[in-house]
């Protein structure tokens, strides 16, 4: 029994163009009716196309599939599949970490939104941080800019992180810095380690809160004033730099709004 290209395409859920491509590569050789000009496909062609679809579903491109079917010896095909298996294992690790990161992003978004004006005691996660700008000015050093570029290629695991130093907060200063942050648990995956430019902020007990910054307002440590007031009322004192994670950003009207998840390390007052 012979079938037309439209019947085979429908049966195998592939496009007629793909079937013609495999034919052009010499993988299948349908009969052509001299009377009608139609191509007709038999059982061998159909099962070669089934094998082609198997390779496509395993992630091979059309060109790669054509080579597997028409150019490679058996040992080459087996070796190629072994390589593909290793690629898929890496993809699974990557996707698993993406899923875990999405869950963390969701938690950060909830915390930055729901904890504005509210406070809870929680351990800040271990965070690697790379300085990106002092206040509103990007870092001028070309070498550090290259490192920043490398980190930005690690998105989505990289997040924006504002730092308010203990000195600036205690002196009611106006300075802050903005950097890029990565949770330590992704450091091996992303090949990140501590260096002259990358600092590890170890996990420590903090007051966690949510703060909001807007493009029409100057960012200063004053954003932390309500949290500091709360800590003082609870007999706590700030004991280190304050880190934030940018968790939500939106454009509202003409303004950009940023919701931060903020961690304030503390000691109990004497």
mmCIF file of C-alpha atoms in Angstrom:
data_model
loop_
_atom_site.group_PDB
_atom_site.id
_atom_site.type_symbol
_atom_site.label_atom_id
_atom_site.label_comp_id
_atom_site.label_asym_id
_atom_site.label_seq_id
_atom_site.Cartn_x
_atom_site.Cartn_y
_atom_site.Cartn_z
ATOM 1 C CA UNK A 1 0.000 0.000 0.000
ATOM 2 C CA UNK A 2 1.295 3.434 -0.956
ATOM 3 C CA UNK A 3 0.278 6.765 0.568
ATOM 4 C CA UNK A 4 0.396 10.387 -0.538
ATOM 5 C CA UNK A 5 2.544 12.928 1.309
ATOM 6 C CA UNK A 6 -0.501 14.553 2.932
ATOM 7 C CA UNK A 7 -1.598 11.198 4.394
ATOM 8 C CA UNK A 8 1.872 10.463 5.764
ATOM 9 C CA UNK A 9 2.245 13.962 7.207
ATOM 10 C CA UNK A 10 -1.084 13.636 9.006
ATOM 11 C CA UNK A 11 -0.312 10.124 10.260
ATOM 12 C CA UNK A 12 3.121 11.082 11.678
ATOM 13 C CA UNK A 13 2.243 14.634 12.742
ATOM 14 C CA UNK A 14 5.107 16.157 10.772
ATOM 15 C CA UNK A 15 4.993 18.765 8.048
ATOM 16 C CA UNK A 16 5.111 17.941 4.345
ATOM 17 C CA UNK A 17 8.114 20.279 4.202
ATOM 18 C CA UNK A 18 9.997 18.075 6.667
ATOM 19 C CA UNK A 19 9.173 14.984 4.608
ATOM 20 C CA UNK A 20 10.463 16.707 1.462
ATOM 21 C CA UNK A 21 13.594 17.738 3.365
ATOM 22 C CA UNK A 22 14.372 14.118 4.289
ATOM 23 C CA UNK A 23 13.737 13.161 0.676
ATOM 24 C CA UNK A 24 16.148 15.869 -0.527
ATOM 25 C CA UNK A 25 18.803 14.402 1.791
ATOM 26 C CA UNK A 26 18.320 10.960 0.257
ATOM 27 C CA UNK A 27 16.988 9.464 3.499
ATOM 28 C CA UNK A 28 13.765 8.305 1.889
ATOM 29 C CA UNK A 29 13.017 7.641 -1.748
ATOM 30 C CA UNK A 30 9.271 7.639 -2.430
ATOM 31 C CA UNK A 31 7.899 6.463 -5.733
ATOM 32 C CA UNK A 32 6.732 9.157 -8.099
ATOM 33 C CA UNK A 33 3.771 8.598 -10.416
ATOM 34 C CA UNK A 34 4.623 9.581 -13.954
ATOM 35 C CA UNK A 35 0.951 10.099 -14.662
ATOM 36 C CA UNK A 36 0.081 12.420 -11.770
ATOM 37 C CA UNK A 37 3.497 13.594 -10.492
ATOM 38 C CA UNK A 38 2.471 12.639 -6.938
ATOM 39 C CA UNK A 39 4.931 11.052 -4.525
ATOM 40 C CA UNK A 40 3.823 7.821 -2.895
ATOM 41 C CA UNK A 41 5.263 6.475 0.338
ATOM 42 C CA UNK A 42 5.359 2.865 1.499
ATOM 43 C CA UNK A 43 6.049 1.117 4.797
ATOM 44 C CA UNK A 44 9.840 1.568 4.675
ATOM 45 C CA UNK A 45 9.558 5.304 4.123
ATOM 46 C CA UNK A 46 6.988 5.632 6.900
ATOM 47 C CA UNK A 47 9.168 3.780 9.413
ATOM 48 C CA UNK A 48 12.249 5.785 8.444
ATOM 49 C CA UNK A 49 10.181 8.894 9.120
ATOM 50 C CA UNK A 50 9.095 7.436 12.476
ATOM 51 C CA UNK A 51 12.778 6.982 13.330
ATOM 52 C CA UNK A 52 13.394 10.568 12.201
ATOM 53 C CA UNK A 53 10.656 11.793 14.505
ATOM 54 C CA UNK A 54 12.190 9.835 17.386
ATOM 55 C CA UNK A 55 15.478 11.668 16.884
ATOM 56 C CA UNK A 56 13.691 15.002 16.601
ATOM 57 C CA UNK A 57 11.899 14.376 19.896
ATOM 58 C CA UNK A 58 15.257 13.573 21.478
ATOM 59 C CA UNK A 59 16.316 17.107 20.650
ATOM 60 C CA UNK A 60 18.175 16.697 17.374
ATOM 61 C CA UNK A 61 17.805 19.277 14.633
ATOM 62 C CA UNK A 62 16.636 18.360 11.144
ATOM 63 C CA UNK A 63 20.228 18.420 9.890
ATOM 64 C CA UNK A 64 21.471 16.290 12.786
ATOM 65 C CA UNK A 65 18.616 13.842 12.260
ATOM 66 C CA UNK A 66 19.468 13.566 8.585
ATOM 67 C CA UNK A 67 23.087 12.707 9.430
ATOM 68 C CA UNK A 68 22.021 10.082 11.976
ATOM 69 C CA UNK A 69 19.820 8.393 9.386
ATOM 70 C CA UNK A 70 22.014 8.695 6.326
ATOM 71 C CA UNK A 71 25.668 9.276 7.196
ATOM 72 C CA UNK A 72 26.602 7.615 10.469
ATOM 73 C CA UNK A 73 27.634 4.035 11.180
ATOM 74 C CA UNK A 74 25.977 2.198 14.077
ATOM 75 C CA UNK A 75 28.830 2.918 16.493
ATOM 76 C CA UNK A 76 28.665 6.611 15.567
ATOM 77 C CA UNK A 77 24.928 6.718 16.294
ATOM 78 C CA UNK A 78 25.382 5.016 19.671
ATOM 79 C CA UNK A 79 28.208 7.398 20.590
ATOM 80 C CA UNK A 80 26.118 10.371 19.509
ATOM 81 C CA UNK A 81 23.200 9.210 21.639
ATOM 82 C CA UNK A 82 25.541 8.838 24.608
ATOM 83 C CA UNK A 83 26.647 12.453 24.135
ATOM 84 C CA UNK A 84 23.031 13.539 23.876
ATOM 85 C CA UNK A 85 22.272 11.693 27.116
ATOM 86 C CA UNK A 86 24.971 13.699 28.909
ATOM 87 C CA UNK A 87 23.601 16.926 27.426
ATOM 88 C CA UNK A 88 20.133 16.054 28.706
ATOM 89 C CA UNK A 89 21.520 15.344 32.182
ATOM 90 C CA UNK A 90 23.043 18.832 32.216
ATOM 91 C CA UNK A 91 19.758 20.296 30.989
ATOM 92 C CA UNK A 92 17.906 18.525 33.807
ATOM 93 C CA UNK A 93 20.303 19.967 36.410
ATOM 94 C CA UNK A 94 19.883 23.429 34.880
ATOM 95 C CA UNK A 95 16.089 23.183 34.703
ATOM 96 C CA UNK A 96 15.913 21.835 38.268
ATOM 97 C CA UNK A 97 17.866 24.843 39.483
ATOM 98 C CA UNK A 98 15.658 27.157 37.413
ATOM 99 C CA UNK A 99 12.590 25.648 39.096
ATOM 100 C CA UNK A 100 14.151 26.060 42.535
ATOM 101 C CA UNK A 101 15.060 29.655 41.676
ATOM 102 C CA UNK A 102 11.516 30.427 40.542
ATOM 103 C CA UNK A 103 10.273 29.233 43.921
ATOM 104 C CA UNK A 104 12.776 31.534 45.646
ATOM 105 C CA UNK A 105 11.751 34.429 43.405
ATOM 106 C CA UNK A 106 8.134 33.868 44.351
ATOM 107 C CA UNK A 107 9.035 33.897 48.058
ATOM 108 C CA UNK A 108 11.074 37.100 47.612
ATOM 109 C CA UNK A 109 8.245 38.825 45.789
ATOM 110 C CA UNK A 110 5.768 37.895 48.499
ATOM 111 C CA UNK A 111 8.147 39.035 51.267
ATOM 112 C CA UNK A 112 9.034 42.356 49.597
ATOM 113 C CA UNK A 113 5.359 43.138 49.087
ATOM 114 C CA UNK A 114 3.780 41.854 52.295
ATOM 115 C CA UNK A 115 6.537 42.884 54.743
ATOM 116 C CA UNK A 116 6.478 46.622 54.059
ATOM 117 C CA UNK A 117 6.001 48.088 57.522
ATOM 118 C CA UNK A 118 6.232 44.604 59.028
ATOM 119 C CA UNK A 119 9.186 42.722 60.477
ATOM 120 C CA UNK A 120 10.259 39.187 61.229
ATOM 121 C CA UNK A 121 13.409 37.493 62.469
ATOM 122 C CA UNK A 122 14.995 35.290 59.808
ATOM 123 C CA UNK A 123 18.381 34.102 58.663
ATOM 124 C CA UNK A 124 19.633 35.938 55.606
ATOM 125 C CA UNK A 125 20.854 33.458 52.995
ATOM 126 C CA UNK A 126 24.521 33.258 52.034
ATOM 127 C CA UNK A 127 24.991 35.757 49.207
ATOM 128 C CA UNK A 128 27.868 36.435 46.848
ATOM 129 C CA UNK A 129 27.870 40.071 45.820
ATOM 130 C CA UNK A 130 29.661 42.081 43.142
ATOM 131 C CA UNK A 131 29.641 45.888 43.338
ATOM 132 C CA UNK A 132 28.157 47.424 40.190
ATOM 133 C CA UNK A 133 27.677 51.077 40.985
ATOM 134 C CA UNK A 134 28.324 53.663 43.683
ATOM 135 C CA UNK A 135 25.040 55.428 44.161
ATOM 136 C CA UNK A 136 23.714 56.095 40.671
ATOM 137 C CA UNK A 137 27.129 55.917 38.919
ATOM 138 C CA UNK A 138 28.245 52.699 37.202
ATOM 139 C CA UNK A 139 31.668 51.363 38.165
ATOM 140 C CA UNK A 140 34.270 52.992 35.845
ATOM 141 C CA UNK A 141 36.877 50.215 36.041
ATOM 142 C CA UNK A 142 36.959 48.314 32.712
ATOM 143 C CA UNK A 143 38.052 45.045 34.320
ATOM 144 C CA UNK A 144 35.180 45.150 36.812
ATOM 145 C CA UNK A 145 32.813 46.022 33.979
ATOM 146 C CA UNK A 146 33.924 42.808 32.271
ATOM 147 C CA UNK A 147 33.165 40.822 35.436
ATOM 148 C CA UNK A 148 29.769 42.538 35.623
ATOM 149 C CA UNK A 149 29.127 41.531 32.007
ATOM 150 C CA UNK A 150 30.036 37.919 32.849
ATOM 151 C CA UNK A 151 27.683 37.942 35.827
ATOM 152 C CA UNK A 152 24.830 39.370 33.764
ATOM 153 C CA UNK A 153 25.177 36.343 31.501
ATOM 154 C CA UNK A 154 24.274 34.234 34.554
ATOM 155 C CA UNK A 155 20.753 35.676 34.642
ATOM 156 C CA UNK A 156 18.195 34.559 35.877
ATOM 157 C CA UNK A 157 20.197 33.512 38.950
ATOM 158 C CA UNK A 158 21.618 37.026 39.355
ATOM 159 C CA UNK A 159 19.636 39.730 41.129
ATOM 160 C CA UNK A 160 20.085 43.422 41.888
ATOM 161 C CA UNK A 161 21.238 44.083 45.452
ATOM 162 C CA UNK A 162 21.448 47.434 47.228
ATOM 163 C CA UNK A 163 23.821 47.821 50.171
ATOM 164 C CA UNK A 164 23.471 50.377 52.957
ATOM 165 C CA UNK A 165 26.642 50.288 55.046
ATOM 166 C CA UNK A 166 26.487 50.244 58.826
ATOM 167 C CA UNK A 167 28.557 53.446 58.921
ATOM 168 C CA UNK A 168 26.156 55.298 56.628
ATOM 169 C CA UNK A 169 23.095 54.166 58.548
ATOM 170 C CA UNK A 170 24.550 55.059 61.948
ATOM 171 C CA UNK A 171 25.736 58.486 60.749
ATOM 172 C CA UNK A 172 22.468 59.262 58.914
ATOM 173 C CA UNK A 173 24.494 59.396 55.720
ATOM 174 C CA UNK A 174 23.160 59.494 52.185
ATOM 175 C CA UNK A 175 25.405 56.992 50.410
ATOM 176 C CA UNK A 176 24.555 53.533 49.132
ATOM 177 C CA UNK A 177 25.863 51.096 46.557
ATOM 178 C CA UNK A 178 24.171 48.797 44.081
ATOM 179 C CA UNK A 179 25.565 45.424 43.111
ATOM 180 C CA UNK A 180 24.690 42.065 41.686
ATOM 181 C CA UNK A 181 23.924 39.191 44.012
ATOM 182 C CA UNK A 182 23.828 35.407 43.704
ATOM 183 C CA UNK A 183 22.762 32.908 46.347
ATOM 184 C CA UNK A 184 25.701 30.752 47.452
ATOM 185 C CA UNK A 185 23.821 27.558 46.658
ATOM 186 C CA UNK A 186 24.165 28.383 42.939
ATOM 187 C CA UNK A 187 27.870 29.304 43.141
ATOM 188 C CA UNK A 188 29.182 25.952 41.907
ATOM 189 C CA UNK A 189 26.668 25.824 39.078
ATOM 190 C CA UNK A 190 27.641 29.342 37.965
ATOM 191 C CA UNK A 191 31.376 29.057 38.726
ATOM 192 C CA UNK A 192 31.357 31.910 41.240
ATOM 193 C CA UNK A 193 33.798 32.239 44.106
ATOM 194 C CA UNK A 194 35.095 34.943 46.434
ATOM 195 C CA UNK A 195 37.776 37.250 45.016
ATOM 196 C CA UNK A 196 39.104 40.797 45.257
ATOM 197 C CA UNK A 197 35.863 41.963 43.636
ATOM 198 C CA UNK A 198 33.349 39.346 44.755
ATOM 199 C CA UNK A 199 32.472 39.249 48.449
ATOM 200 C CA UNK A 200 30.622 36.498 50.291
ATOM 201 C CA UNK A 201 28.118 37.711 52.866
ATOM 202 C CA UNK A 202 27.580 34.706 55.147
ATOM 203 C CA UNK A 203 24.175 33.834 56.479
ATOM 204 C CA UNK A 204 23.306 35.581 59.711
ATOM 205 C CA UNK A 205 20.289 36.325 61.853
ATOM 206 C CA UNK A 206 18.485 39.443 60.653
ATOM 207 C CA UNK A 207 15.348 41.452 60.824
ATOM 208 C CA UNK A 208 13.693 40.988 57.455
ATOM 209 C CA UNK A 209 11.372 43.616 56.040
ATOM 210 C CA UNK A 210 10.176 45.011 52.771
ATOM 211 C CA UNK A 211 11.109 48.470 51.514
ATOM 212 C CA UNK A 212 10.086 50.381 48.423
ATOM 213 C CA UNK A 213 12.119 52.786 46.304
ATOM 214 C CA UNK A 214 10.892 55.031 43.504
ATOM 215 C CA UNK A 215 12.619 56.725 40.599
ATOM 216 C CA UNK A 216 11.188 60.114 41.607
ATOM 217 C CA UNK A 217 12.779 59.863 45.047
ATOM 218 C CA UNK A 218 16.452 59.743 46.051
ATOM 219 C CA UNK A 219 17.541 56.416 47.516
ATOM 220 C CA UNK A 220 19.173 56.897 50.924
ATOM 221 C CA UNK A 221 19.584 54.852 54.122
ATOM 222 C CA UNK A 222 16.580 56.850 55.358
ATOM 223 C CA UNK A 223 14.463 54.137 53.729
ATOM 224 C CA UNK A 224 15.492 51.949 56.665
ATOM 225 C CA UNK A 225 14.307 54.386 59.345
ATOM 226 C CA UNK A 226 11.052 52.533 60.186
ATOM 227 C CA UNK A 227 12.937 49.246 60.523
ATOM 228 C CA UNK A 228 15.618 50.820 62.725
ATOM 229 C CA UNK A 229 12.909 52.350 64.907
ATOM 230 C CA UNK A 230 11.272 48.950 65.260
ATOM 231 C CA UNK A 231 14.581 47.309 66.170
ATOM 232 C CA UNK A 232 15.250 49.933 68.840
ATOM 233 C CA UNK A 233 11.810 49.330 70.314
ATOM 234 C CA UNK A 234 12.667 45.632 70.588
ATOM 235 C CA UNK A 235 16.029 46.180 72.259
ATOM 236 C CA UNK A 236 18.001 45.413 69.098
ATOM 237 C CA UNK A 237 20.790 47.348 67.439
ATOM 238 C CA UNK A 238 22.030 47.174 63.874
ATOM 239 C CA UNK A 239 25.286 45.193 63.757
ATOM 240 C CA UNK A 240 26.293 45.118 60.096
ATOM 241 C CA UNK A 241 25.670 46.279 56.571
ATOM 242 C CA UNK A 242 22.111 46.067 55.310
ATOM 243 C CA UNK A 243 21.618 44.044 52.134
ATOM 244 C CA UNK A 244 18.553 44.102 49.944
ATOM 245 C CA UNK A 245 17.385 42.025 47.046
ATOM 246 C CA UNK A 246 15.348 43.663 44.299
ATOM 247 C CA UNK A 247 12.355 41.353 44.106
ATOM 248 C CA UNK A 248 9.716 43.265 42.147
ATOM 249 C CA UNK A 249 9.957 46.130 39.687
ATOM 250 C CA UNK A 250 7.179 47.892 37.816
ATOM 251 C CA UNK A 251 6.577 51.070 35.876
ATOM 252 C CA UNK A 252 3.631 52.936 37.342
ATOM 253 C CA UNK A 253 2.733 56.022 35.378
ATOM 254 C CA UNK A 254 5.991 57.853 34.743
ATOM 255 C CA UNK A 255 7.800 56.299 37.704
ATOM 256 C CA UNK A 256 9.754 53.109 38.235
ATOM 257 C CA UNK A 257 8.998 51.357 41.524
ATOM 258 C CA UNK A 258 11.234 48.748 43.140
ATOM 259 C CA UNK A 259 10.178 46.454 45.984
ATOM 260 C CA UNK A 260 13.164 45.199 48.004
ATOM 261 C CA UNK A 261 13.543 42.295 50.352
ATOM 262 C CA UNK A 262 15.805 43.743 53.076
ATOM 263 C CA UNK A 263 17.907 42.055 55.769
ATOM 264 C CA UNK A 264 19.124 44.053 58.797
ATOM 265 C CA UNK A 265 21.623 42.130 60.979
ATOM 266 C CA UNK A 266 21.268 42.814 64.672
ATOM 267 C CA UNK A 267 22.581 42.284 68.164
ATOM 268 C CA UNK A 268 20.511 42.612 71.295
ATOM 269 C CA UNK A 269 21.238 45.842 73.143
ATOM 270 C CA UNK A 270 22.896 45.616 76.546
#
